[in-house]
Amino acid sequence: IPTTAGTGSEVTHFAVVYDGIEKYSVSSNLILPTKVFLCPELLLSQTKYQKIVSGLDAICQAIESYWSINSTFESRKFSSKALELILPNITKVTDEIDDIQIHKKLALGAFYAGKAINISKTTAPHALSYYLTKKFGIPHGHAVAIFLPSFINYNFQFNSRTLSAYNFKKESLEKILLNNIKGSKNERLDFLLYEFITNLGISINPLQLGLTKDEFISSLEHANPERMKNNPRDFKLKDYIEEHPRGGKDHPNAKLPWKQGDVITSVIKTTNGETIIVTHDCNLPRPYSLNFHVEGTDGLTDFDMGTKRIFVEEDIYDSFLNNFSQLVTISGNNSLTFAEFKGSSLIPFVVGV
């Protein structure tokens, strides 16, 4: 008998155990109830904040279940039902409202979200949220919502595992969200969700919740690995090696203990005084590129696939200073657009002629 409309635990085979500040999941079919009683009357005495953060937990569960690598046709059907019930009704919640039909839909939506994650499990937003709750006391549903808009953008940029199935998930989930979040002109999903959550009166800015930048960054080091591995987008170098046609799980490099950041930039100083910058980017989505850029006191050269750009000027240093000062005067800042290079002696390099 659930007393909130959020966790969906009444229909899952999961339980949780804390070891200090680390949260771990326990799973067993023996935990799964044989009967469930949904009593929306139990929700009436809760505050608006309690109802909303519980509902956000269920929304996050439904969305994460939909994009999870473990999702199935059945789990996505449950996710769809959950979102169709919760999204239009959570906006109607107030401290005073006692409309039993609204609370019934919220309870039923959380029920279906629970059935979805019972199949697929949750992903990155949940994995990162546990530490915020344990360490800083941020209620669970609120903590998960902090990460949801960022990950819906991150996960929907690119996927290397099953691209056709992934695109299907993206398009169908996008349709569900756009159809059930009313009154917004945003069609980009991360902006849409951010606006939806903040319109509920929930801040998802860590600084506004009392966390320092360092505290928030430290929380990222405590992600739950069991939940993180269900996330659809994972660009660890080990995974790339295992999935590559010339690699595989038995490849020697797949057995090495790789440790890396998302984007690594190394600066190499040669014995002759040259500086070489090497960037290894295994995270940002982009077409394949192989680019070489050489810059010296008398010129610039840029080579990539099929394109060669060279610019040499005898007095390039004085010319650059002059052009740069003019551009800053025109733009008023150091962020220069392509149009602002018009008339500059650097234009041959910029347009590649």
mmCIF file of C-alpha atoms in Angstrom:
data_model
loop_
_atom_site.group_PDB
_atom_site.id
_atom_site.type_symbol
_atom_site.label_atom_id
_atom_site.label_comp_id
_atom_site.label_asym_id
_atom_site.label_seq_id
_atom_site.Cartn_x
_atom_site.Cartn_y
_atom_site.Cartn_z
ATOM 1 C CA ILE A 1 0.000 0.000 0.000
ATOM 2 C CA PRO A 2 1.947 3.051 -1.202
ATOM 3 C CA THR A 3 1.541 6.251 0.799
ATOM 4 C CA THR A 4 3.034 8.486 -1.913
ATOM 5 C CA ALA A 5 2.626 8.655 -5.684
ATOM 6 C CA GLY A 6 6.234 8.444 -6.727
ATOM 7 C CA THR A 7 8.452 5.491 -5.912
ATOM 8 C CA GLY A 8 6.438 2.740 -7.586
ATOM 9 C CA SER A 9 8.148 0.342 -5.169
ATOM 10 C CA GLU A 10 4.877 -1.488 -4.650
ATOM 11 C CA VAL A 11 5.331 -3.164 -8.045
ATOM 12 C CA THR A 12 9.100 -3.669 -8.205
ATOM 13 C CA HIS A 13 11.448 -6.401 -7.059
ATOM 14 C CA PHE A 14 13.928 -3.854 -5.686
ATOM 15 C CA ALA A 15 14.881 -2.665 -2.220
ATOM 16 C CA VAL A 16 17.692 -0.330 -1.159
ATOM 17 C CA VAL A 17 20.515 -0.578 1.353
ATOM 18 C CA TYR A 18 22.831 2.235 2.477
ATOM 19 C CA ASP A 19 26.477 1.682 3.343
ATOM 20 C CA GLY A 20 27.436 5.029 4.826
ATOM 21 C CA ILE A 21 26.518 7.551 2.148
ATOM 22 C CA GLU A 22 26.528 5.024 -0.686
ATOM 23 C CA LYS A 23 23.186 3.617 -1.819
ATOM 24 C CA TYR A 24 22.928 0.117 -3.233
ATOM 25 C CA SER A 25 20.024 -1.774 -4.737
ATOM 26 C CA VAL A 26 18.935 -5.252 -3.719
ATOM 27 C CA SER A 27 16.783 -7.233 -6.135
ATOM 28 C CA SER A 28 14.834 -10.436 -5.702
ATOM 29 C CA ASN A 29 11.541 -11.762 -6.988
ATOM 30 C CA LEU A 30 10.726 -12.548 -3.352
ATOM 31 C CA ILE A 31 10.380 -8.783 -2.798
ATOM 32 C CA LEU A 32 7.719 -8.402 -5.507
ATOM 33 C CA PRO A 33 4.229 -8.145 -3.919
ATOM 34 C CA THR A 34 1.418 -10.386 -5.071
ATOM 35 C CA LYS A 35 -1.273 -7.737 -4.475
ATOM 36 C CA VAL A 36 -1.190 -3.942 -4.522
ATOM 37 C CA PHE A 37 -3.753 -1.534 -3.069
ATOM 38 C CA LEU A 38 -3.718 2.027 -4.435
ATOM 39 C CA CYS A 39 -5.390 4.454 -2.029
ATOM 40 C CA PRO A 40 -5.322 8.004 -3.444
ATOM 41 C CA GLU A 41 -6.959 9.237 -0.226
ATOM 42 C CA LEU A 42 -3.597 8.732 1.502
ATOM 43 C CA LEU A 43 -2.106 11.467 -0.707
ATOM 44 C CA LEU A 44 -4.520 14.203 0.350
ATOM 45 C CA SER A 45 -2.731 15.125 3.587
ATOM 46 C CA GLN A 46 0.628 15.720 1.861
ATOM 47 C CA THR A 47 1.975 19.172 1.097
ATOM 48 C CA LYS A 48 2.198 20.428 -2.463
ATOM 49 C CA TYR A 49 5.985 20.013 -2.360
ATOM 50 C CA GLN A 50 5.711 16.374 -1.233
ATOM 51 C CA LYS A 51 3.261 15.556 -4.006
ATOM 52 C CA ILE A 52 5.333 17.287 -6.677
ATOM 53 C CA VAL A 53 8.732 15.782 -5.830
ATOM 54 C CA SER A 54 7.106 12.340 -5.564
ATOM 55 C CA GLY A 55 5.512 12.895 -8.964
ATOM 56 C CA LEU A 56 8.836 14.041 -10.410
ATOM 57 C CA ASP A 57 10.412 10.807 -9.217
ATOM 58 C CA ALA A 58 7.772 8.865 -11.161
ATOM 59 C CA ILE A 59 8.254 11.084 -14.245
ATOM 60 C CA CYS A 60 12.012 10.508 -14.134
ATOM 61 C CA GLN A 61 11.455 6.766 -13.723
ATOM 62 C CA ALA A 62 9.161 6.659 -16.748
ATOM 63 C CA ILE A 63 11.510 8.667 -18.972
ATOM 64 C CA GLU A 64 14.632 6.814 -17.851
ATOM 65 C CA SER A 65 12.888 3.478 -18.331
ATOM 66 C CA TYR A 66 11.933 4.517 -21.858
ATOM 67 C CA TRP A 67 15.525 5.206 -22.941
ATOM 68 C CA SER A 68 17.159 2.479 -20.802
ATOM 69 C CA ILE A 69 19.197 -0.101 -22.700
ATOM 70 C CA ASN A 70 16.993 -2.707 -20.994
ATOM 71 C CA SER A 71 13.673 -1.254 -22.158
ATOM 72 C CA THR A 72 11.176 -3.483 -23.938
ATOM 73 C CA PHE A 73 7.925 -2.940 -25.783
ATOM 74 C CA GLU A 74 6.068 -3.736 -22.559
ATOM 75 C CA SER A 75 8.144 -1.395 -20.371
ATOM 76 C CA ARG A 76 7.750 1.469 -22.857
ATOM 77 C CA LYS A 77 3.993 0.903 -22.845
ATOM 78 C CA PHE A 78 4.002 1.280 -19.055
ATOM 79 C CA SER A 79 6.216 4.388 -19.320
ATOM 80 C CA SER A 80 3.816 5.965 -21.818
ATOM 81 C CA LYS A 81 0.818 5.359 -19.545
ATOM 82 C CA ALA A 82 2.688 6.838 -16.586
ATOM 83 C CA LEU A 83 3.629 10.023 -18.427
ATOM 84 C CA GLU A 84 0.147 10.450 -19.905
ATOM 85 C CA LEU A 85 -1.353 10.245 -16.404
ATOM 86 C CA ILE A 86 1.175 12.308 -14.442
ATOM 87 C CA LEU A 87 2.306 15.141 -16.743
ATOM 88 C CA PRO A 88 -1.119 16.796 -17.249
ATOM 89 C CA ASN A 89 -2.185 16.325 -13.618
ATOM 90 C CA ILE A 90 0.859 17.189 -11.538
ATOM 91 C CA THR A 91 0.483 20.811 -12.683
ATOM 92 C CA LYS A 92 -2.925 20.912 -10.958
ATOM 93 C CA VAL A 93 -1.532 20.049 -7.529
ATOM 94 C CA THR A 94 -1.835 22.655 -4.759
ATOM 95 C CA ASP A 95 -1.747 22.505 -0.955
ATOM 96 C CA GLU A 96 -5.518 22.806 -0.754
ATOM 97 C CA ILE A 97 -6.716 20.655 -3.638
ATOM 98 C CA ASP A 98 -8.642 17.550 -2.575
ATOM 99 C CA ASP A 99 -9.837 16.376 -5.990
ATOM 100 C CA ILE A 100 -9.656 12.611 -5.571
ATOM 101 C CA GLN A 101 -9.631 12.029 -9.352
ATOM 102 C CA ILE A 102 -6.412 14.006 -9.794
ATOM 103 C CA HIS A 103 -4.738 12.087 -6.964
ATOM 104 C CA LYS A 104 -6.030 8.820 -8.395
ATOM 105 C CA LYS A 105 -4.335 9.573 -11.725
ATOM 106 C CA LEU A 106 -1.081 10.482 -9.966
ATOM 107 C CA ALA A 107 -1.163 7.250 -7.959
ATOM 108 C CA LEU A 108 -1.934 5.184 -11.044
ATOM 109 C CA GLY A 109 0.809 6.956 -12.995
ATOM 110 C CA ALA A 110 3.379 6.155 -10.297
ATOM 111 C CA PHE A 111 2.131 2.561 -10.355
ATOM 112 C CA TYR A 112 2.830 2.272 -14.092
ATOM 113 C CA ALA A 113 6.227 3.985 -13.743
ATOM 114 C CA GLY A 114 7.107 1.371 -11.142
ATOM 115 C CA LYS A 115 6.061 -1.432 -13.478
ATOM 116 C CA ALA A 116 8.272 0.102 -16.190
ATOM 117 C CA ILE A 117 11.442 0.261 -14.098
ATOM 118 C CA ASN A 118 10.755 -3.208 -12.722
ATOM 119 C CA ILE A 119 11.606 -4.357 -16.254
ATOM 120 C CA SER A 120 14.190 -1.834 -17.429
ATOM 121 C CA LYS A 121 15.721 -0.321 -14.259
ATOM 122 C CA THR A 122 16.625 3.372 -13.971
ATOM 123 C CA THR A 123 19.659 5.104 -15.493
ATOM 124 C CA ALA A 124 22.068 8.026 -15.002
ATOM 125 C CA PRO A 125 19.806 10.653 -13.343
ATOM 126 C CA HIS A 126 18.921 8.174 -10.600
ATOM 127 C CA ALA A 127 22.518 6.990 -10.353
ATOM 128 C CA LEU A 128 23.692 10.538 -9.618
ATOM 129 C CA SER A 129 20.800 11.518 -7.358
ATOM 130 C CA TYR A 130 21.374 9.162 -4.439
ATOM 131 C CA TYR A 131 24.415 10.994 -3.090
ATOM 132 C CA LEU A 132 22.623 14.354 -3.152
ATOM 133 C CA THR A 133 19.851 12.905 -1.024
ATOM 134 C CA LYS A 134 22.080 11.165 1.510
ATOM 135 C CA LYS A 135 24.791 13.826 1.808
ATOM 136 C CA PHE A 136 22.792 17.040 1.458
ATOM 137 C CA GLY A 137 19.268 16.003 2.399
ATOM 138 C CA ILE A 138 17.676 16.866 -0.955
ATOM 139 C CA PRO A 139 14.504 14.741 -1.294
ATOM 140 C CA HIS A 140 14.941 11.924 -3.780
ATOM 141 C CA GLY A 141 12.480 13.065 -6.453
ATOM 142 C CA HIS A 142 13.907 16.588 -6.315
ATOM 143 C CA ALA A 143 17.468 15.266 -6.593
ATOM 144 C CA VAL A 144 16.675 13.124 -9.663
ATOM 145 C CA ALA A 145 14.929 16.049 -11.384
ATOM 146 C CA ILE A 146 18.148 18.093 -11.149
ATOM 147 C CA PHE A 147 19.785 15.808 -13.711
ATOM 148 C CA LEU A 148 16.856 14.945 -16.005
ATOM 149 C CA PRO A 149 16.955 17.905 -18.472
ATOM 150 C CA SER A 150 20.717 17.588 -18.966
ATOM 151 C CA PHE A 151 20.587 13.869 -19.624
ATOM 152 C CA ILE A 152 17.675 13.996 -22.030
ATOM 153 C CA ASN A 153 19.844 16.304 -24.129
ATOM 154 C CA TYR A 154 23.008 14.241 -23.608
ATOM 155 C CA ASN A 155 21.405 10.879 -24.313
ATOM 156 C CA PHE A 156 19.561 12.081 -27.394
ATOM 157 C CA GLN A 157 22.586 13.472 -29.204
ATOM 158 C CA PHE A 158 24.141 10.220 -30.309
ATOM 159 C CA ASN A 159 24.205 6.524 -29.593
ATOM 160 C CA SER A 160 26.696 3.983 -30.866
ATOM 161 C CA ARG A 161 24.972 0.796 -29.755
ATOM 162 C CA THR A 162 21.700 0.297 -31.646
ATOM 163 C CA LEU A 163 21.128 3.468 -33.622
ATOM 164 C CA SER A 164 17.834 2.539 -35.323
ATOM 165 C CA ALA A 165 16.202 1.387 -32.084
ATOM 166 C CA TYR A 166 17.607 4.425 -30.325
ATOM 167 C CA ASN A 167 16.134 6.836 -32.887
ATOM 168 C CA PHE A 168 12.770 5.139 -32.487
ATOM 169 C CA LYS A 169 12.910 5.675 -28.714
ATOM 170 C CA LYS A 170 13.916 9.298 -29.208
ATOM 171 C CA GLU A 171 11.128 10.138 -31.632
ATOM 172 C CA SER A 172 8.366 8.306 -29.768
ATOM 173 C CA LEU A 173 9.358 9.706 -26.352
ATOM 174 C CA GLU A 174 9.591 13.187 -27.836
ATOM 175 C CA LYS A 175 6.033 12.827 -29.143
ATOM 176 C CA ILE A 176 4.742 11.698 -25.728
ATOM 177 C CA LEU A 177 6.347 14.644 -23.931
ATOM 178 C CA LEU A 178 5.242 17.264 -26.451
ATOM 179 C CA ASN A 179 1.674 15.931 -26.403
ATOM 180 C CA ASN A 180 1.390 15.925 -22.615
ATOM 181 C CA ILE A 181 3.260 19.082 -21.556
ATOM 182 C CA LYS A 182 0.905 21.904 -22.411
ATOM 183 C CA GLY A 183 1.436 25.648 -22.640
ATOM 184 C CA SER A 184 5.084 25.662 -23.735
ATOM 185 C CA LYS A 185 6.598 26.902 -26.971
ATOM 186 C CA ASN A 186 9.804 24.940 -26.385
ATOM 187 C CA GLU A 187 10.290 21.968 -28.685
ATOM 188 C CA ARG A 188 13.823 21.189 -27.543
ATOM 189 C CA LEU A 189 13.306 18.564 -24.863
ATOM 190 C CA ASP A 190 15.882 19.718 -22.314
ATOM 191 C CA PHE A 191 14.467 23.274 -22.389
ATOM 192 C CA LEU A 192 10.921 21.880 -22.271
ATOM 193 C CA LEU A 193 11.616 19.778 -19.168
ATOM 194 C CA TYR A 194 13.544 22.544 -17.436
ATOM 195 C CA GLU A 195 10.640 24.934 -17.947
ATOM 196 C CA PHE A 196 8.109 22.291 -16.852
ATOM 197 C CA ILE A 197 9.973 21.501 -13.614
ATOM 198 C CA THR A 198 10.645 25.119 -12.658
ATOM 199 C CA ASN A 199 7.006 26.033 -13.369
ATOM 200 C CA LEU A 200 6.096 23.503 -10.691
ATOM 201 C CA GLY A 201 8.044 25.661 -8.247
ATOM 202 C CA ILE A 202 11.028 23.301 -8.104
ATOM 203 C CA SER A 203 14.529 24.731 -8.475
ATOM 204 C CA ILE A 204 17.032 22.402 -10.114
ATOM 205 C CA ASN A 205 19.938 24.818 -9.815
ATOM 206 C CA PRO A 206 22.344 23.254 -7.265
ATOM 207 C CA LEU A 207 23.599 26.673 -6.160
ATOM 208 C CA GLN A 208 20.048 27.767 -5.314
ATOM 209 C CA LEU A 209 19.687 24.601 -3.254
ATOM 210 C CA GLY A 210 22.637 25.562 -1.072
ATOM 211 C CA LEU A 211 25.358 23.495 -2.715
ATOM 212 C CA THR A 212 28.695 24.979 -3.648
ATOM 213 C CA LYS A 213 30.170 24.241 -7.046
ATOM 214 C CA ASP A 214 32.778 21.945 -5.480
ATOM 215 C CA GLU A 215 30.136 20.066 -3.491
ATOM 216 C CA PHE A 216 28.058 19.458 -6.590
ATOM 217 C CA ILE A 217 31.071 18.292 -8.607
ATOM 218 C CA SER A 218 32.086 15.951 -5.787
ATOM 219 C CA SER A 219 28.659 14.339 -5.958
ATOM 220 C CA LEU A 220 29.418 13.196 -9.504
ATOM 221 C CA GLU A 221 32.143 10.936 -8.114
ATOM 222 C CA HIS A 222 29.545 8.909 -6.205
ATOM 223 C CA ALA A 223 27.347 7.748 -9.086
ATOM 224 C CA ASN A 224 25.715 4.379 -8.522
ATOM 225 C CA PRO A 225 27.426 2.031 -11.008
ATOM 226 C CA GLU A 226 24.506 -0.407 -11.190
ATOM 227 C CA ARG A 227 22.158 2.308 -12.415
ATOM 228 C CA MET A 228 24.736 4.132 -14.539
ATOM 229 C CA LYS A 229 25.392 1.089 -16.715
ATOM 230 C CA ASN A 230 21.744 1.123 -17.877
ATOM 231 C CA ASN A 231 22.169 4.545 -19.487
ATOM 232 C CA PRO A 232 21.916 4.436 -23.308
ATOM 233 C CA ARG A 233 24.906 6.651 -23.988
ATOM 234 C CA ASP A 234 28.276 5.442 -22.824
ATOM 235 C CA PHE A 235 31.492 6.447 -24.539
ATOM 236 C CA LYS A 236 34.085 4.740 -22.419
ATOM 237 C CA LEU A 237 37.099 3.799 -24.494
ATOM 238 C CA LYS A 238 36.786 0.186 -23.333
ATOM 239 C CA ASP A 239 33.284 -0.013 -24.822
ATOM 240 C CA TYR A 240 34.514 1.483 -28.090
ATOM 241 C CA ILE A 241 37.274 -1.148 -28.337
ATOM 242 C CA GLU A 242 34.863 -3.990 -27.594
ATOM 243 C CA GLU A 243 32.317 -2.790 -30.169
ATOM 244 C CA HIS A 244 34.806 -1.927 -32.930
ATOM 245 C CA PRO A 245 34.859 -4.373 -35.900
ATOM 246 C CA ARG A 246 38.613 -4.819 -35.451
ATOM 247 C CA GLY A 247 38.335 -5.015 -31.662
ATOM 248 C CA GLY A 248 36.148 -7.190 -29.474
ATOM 249 C CA LYS A 249 36.010 -8.325 -25.854
ATOM 250 C CA ASP A 250 39.053 -10.559 -26.404
ATOM 251 C CA HIS A 251 41.195 -7.775 -27.876
ATOM 252 C CA PRO A 252 44.262 -7.078 -25.697
ATOM 253 C CA ASN A 253 43.356 -3.382 -25.399
ATOM 254 C CA ALA A 254 39.884 -4.272 -24.084
ATOM 255 C CA LYS A 255 41.527 -5.828 -21.031
ATOM 256 C CA LEU A 256 43.551 -2.756 -20.086
ATOM 257 C CA PRO A 257 42.368 -0.609 -17.125
ATOM 258 C CA TRP A 258 41.570 2.565 -19.078
ATOM 259 C CA LYS A 259 41.174 5.762 -17.094
ATOM 260 C CA GLN A 260 40.221 8.877 -18.990
ATOM 261 C CA GLY A 261 38.172 12.031 -19.091
ATOM 262 C CA ASP A 262 35.570 12.860 -21.700
ATOM 263 C CA VAL A 263 37.897 15.227 -23.539
ATOM 264 C CA ILE A 264 41.650 15.113 -23.007
ATOM 265 C CA THR A 265 43.926 17.902 -24.240
ATOM 266 C CA SER A 266 47.682 17.399 -23.964
ATOM 267 C CA VAL A 267 50.307 20.083 -24.573
ATOM 268 C CA ILE A 268 53.687 18.800 -25.783
ATOM 269 C CA LYS A 269 56.767 21.043 -25.811
ATOM 270 C CA THR A 270 59.475 19.889 -28.225
ATOM 271 C CA THR A 271 63.221 20.268 -27.728
ATOM 272 C CA ASN A 272 63.269 22.858 -30.541
ATOM 273 C CA GLY A 273 60.698 25.005 -28.753
ATOM 274 C CA GLU A 274 57.593 24.101 -30.771
ATOM 275 C CA THR A 275 54.320 23.469 -28.981
ATOM 276 C CA ILE A 276 52.071 20.590 -30.054
ATOM 277 C CA ILE A 277 48.473 20.347 -28.806
ATOM 278 C CA VAL A 278 46.813 16.933 -29.017
ATOM 279 C CA THR A 279 43.078 16.593 -28.268
ATOM 280 C CA HIS A 280 41.418 13.222 -27.771
ATOM 281 C CA ASP A 281 37.647 13.626 -27.727
ATOM 282 C CA CYS A 282 35.685 10.440 -27.104
ATOM 283 C CA ASN A 283 32.510 12.086 -25.856
ATOM 284 C CA LEU A 284 31.214 14.958 -27.998
ATOM 285 C CA PRO A 285 29.066 13.855 -30.956
ATOM 286 C CA ARG A 286 30.495 14.907 -34.288
ATOM 287 C CA PRO A 287 31.365 13.510 -37.735
ATOM 288 C CA TYR A 288 34.706 11.787 -38.053
ATOM 289 C CA SER A 289 37.468 14.344 -38.452
ATOM 290 C CA LEU A 290 41.222 14.346 -38.741
ATOM 291 C CA ASN A 291 42.499 17.874 -38.388
ATOM 292 C CA PHE A 292 45.975 19.378 -38.305
ATOM 293 C CA HIS A 293 46.540 22.989 -37.395
ATOM 294 C CA VAL A 294 49.931 24.696 -37.473
ATOM 295 C CA GLU A 295 50.356 28.272 -36.345
ATOM 296 C CA GLY A 296 53.516 30.321 -36.376
ATOM 297 C CA THR A 297 54.664 33.911 -36.258
ATOM 298 C CA ASP A 298 54.379 34.308 -40.032
ATOM 299 C CA GLY A 299 51.278 32.367 -40.860
ATOM 300 C CA LEU A 300 48.581 29.799 -40.234
ATOM 301 C CA THR A 301 47.810 26.507 -41.911
ATOM 302 C CA ASP A 302 44.901 24.177 -41.372
ATOM 303 C CA PHE A 303 44.475 20.737 -42.925
ATOM 304 C CA ASP A 304 41.557 18.383 -42.512
ATOM 305 C CA MET A 305 39.885 15.757 -44.652
ATOM 306 C CA GLY A 306 39.790 17.158 -48.185
ATOM 307 C CA THR A 307 40.450 20.775 -47.220
ATOM 308 C CA LYS A 308 43.657 22.790 -47.060
ATOM 309 C CA ARG A 309 43.736 26.345 -45.769
ATOM 310 C CA ILE A 310 46.900 28.429 -45.710
ATOM 311 C CA PHE A 311 47.430 32.040 -44.795
ATOM 312 C CA VAL A 312 50.802 33.750 -44.727
ATOM 313 C CA GLU A 313 51.458 37.420 -44.126
ATOM 314 C CA GLU A 314 54.812 39.113 -43.822
ATOM 315 C CA ASP A 315 53.699 41.435 -41.037
ATOM 316 C CA ILE A 316 51.014 39.165 -39.611
ATOM 317 C CA TYR A 317 51.669 40.112 -36.004
ATOM 318 C CA ASP A 318 51.027 43.826 -36.491
ATOM 319 C CA SER A 319 48.115 43.067 -38.820
ATOM 320 C CA PHE A 320 46.543 40.688 -36.325
ATOM 321 C CA LEU A 321 46.752 43.183 -33.471
ATOM 322 C CA ASN A 322 45.171 45.850 -35.625
ATOM 323 C CA ASN A 323 42.374 43.591 -36.844
ATOM 324 C CA PHE A 324 41.703 42.166 -33.418
ATOM 325 C CA SER A 325 41.339 45.613 -31.859
ATOM 326 C CA GLN A 326 38.920 46.607 -34.626
ATOM 327 C CA LEU A 327 36.866 43.438 -34.189
ATOM 328 C CA VAL A 328 36.606 43.839 -30.427
ATOM 329 C CA THR A 329 35.516 47.440 -30.934
ATOM 330 C CA ILE A 330 32.828 46.305 -33.377
ATOM 331 C CA SER A 331 31.568 43.360 -31.338
ATOM 332 C CA GLY A 332 32.072 44.792 -27.868
ATOM 333 C CA ASN A 333 33.430 41.485 -26.577
ATOM 334 C CA ASN A 334 35.749 38.637 -27.400
ATOM 335 C CA SER A 335 33.042 36.415 -28.889
ATOM 336 C CA LEU A 336 33.424 36.970 -32.624
ATOM 337 C CA THR A 337 31.020 35.742 -35.255
ATOM 338 C CA PHE A 338 31.853 34.847 -38.854
ATOM 339 C CA ALA A 339 30.224 38.046 -40.138
ATOM 340 C CA GLU A 340 32.476 40.167 -37.939
ATOM 341 C CA PHE A 341 35.556 38.989 -39.837
ATOM 342 C CA LYS A 342 34.373 40.772 -42.978
ATOM 343 C CA GLY A 343 37.032 43.155 -44.170
ATOM 344 C CA SER A 344 39.735 41.548 -42.056
ATOM 345 C CA SER A 345 42.972 40.436 -43.676
ATOM 346 C CA LEU A 346 42.351 37.083 -41.951
ATOM 347 C CA ILE A 347 39.324 36.387 -44.147
ATOM 348 C CA PRO A 348 41.257 34.172 -46.650
ATOM 349 C CA PHE A 349 42.086 31.781 -43.828
ATOM 350 C CA VAL A 350 38.618 31.837 -42.291
ATOM 351 C CA VAL A 351 36.725 30.974 -45.462
ATOM 352 C CA GLY A 352 39.414 28.618 -46.712
ATOM 353 C CA VAL A 353 40.268 30.171 -50.085
#
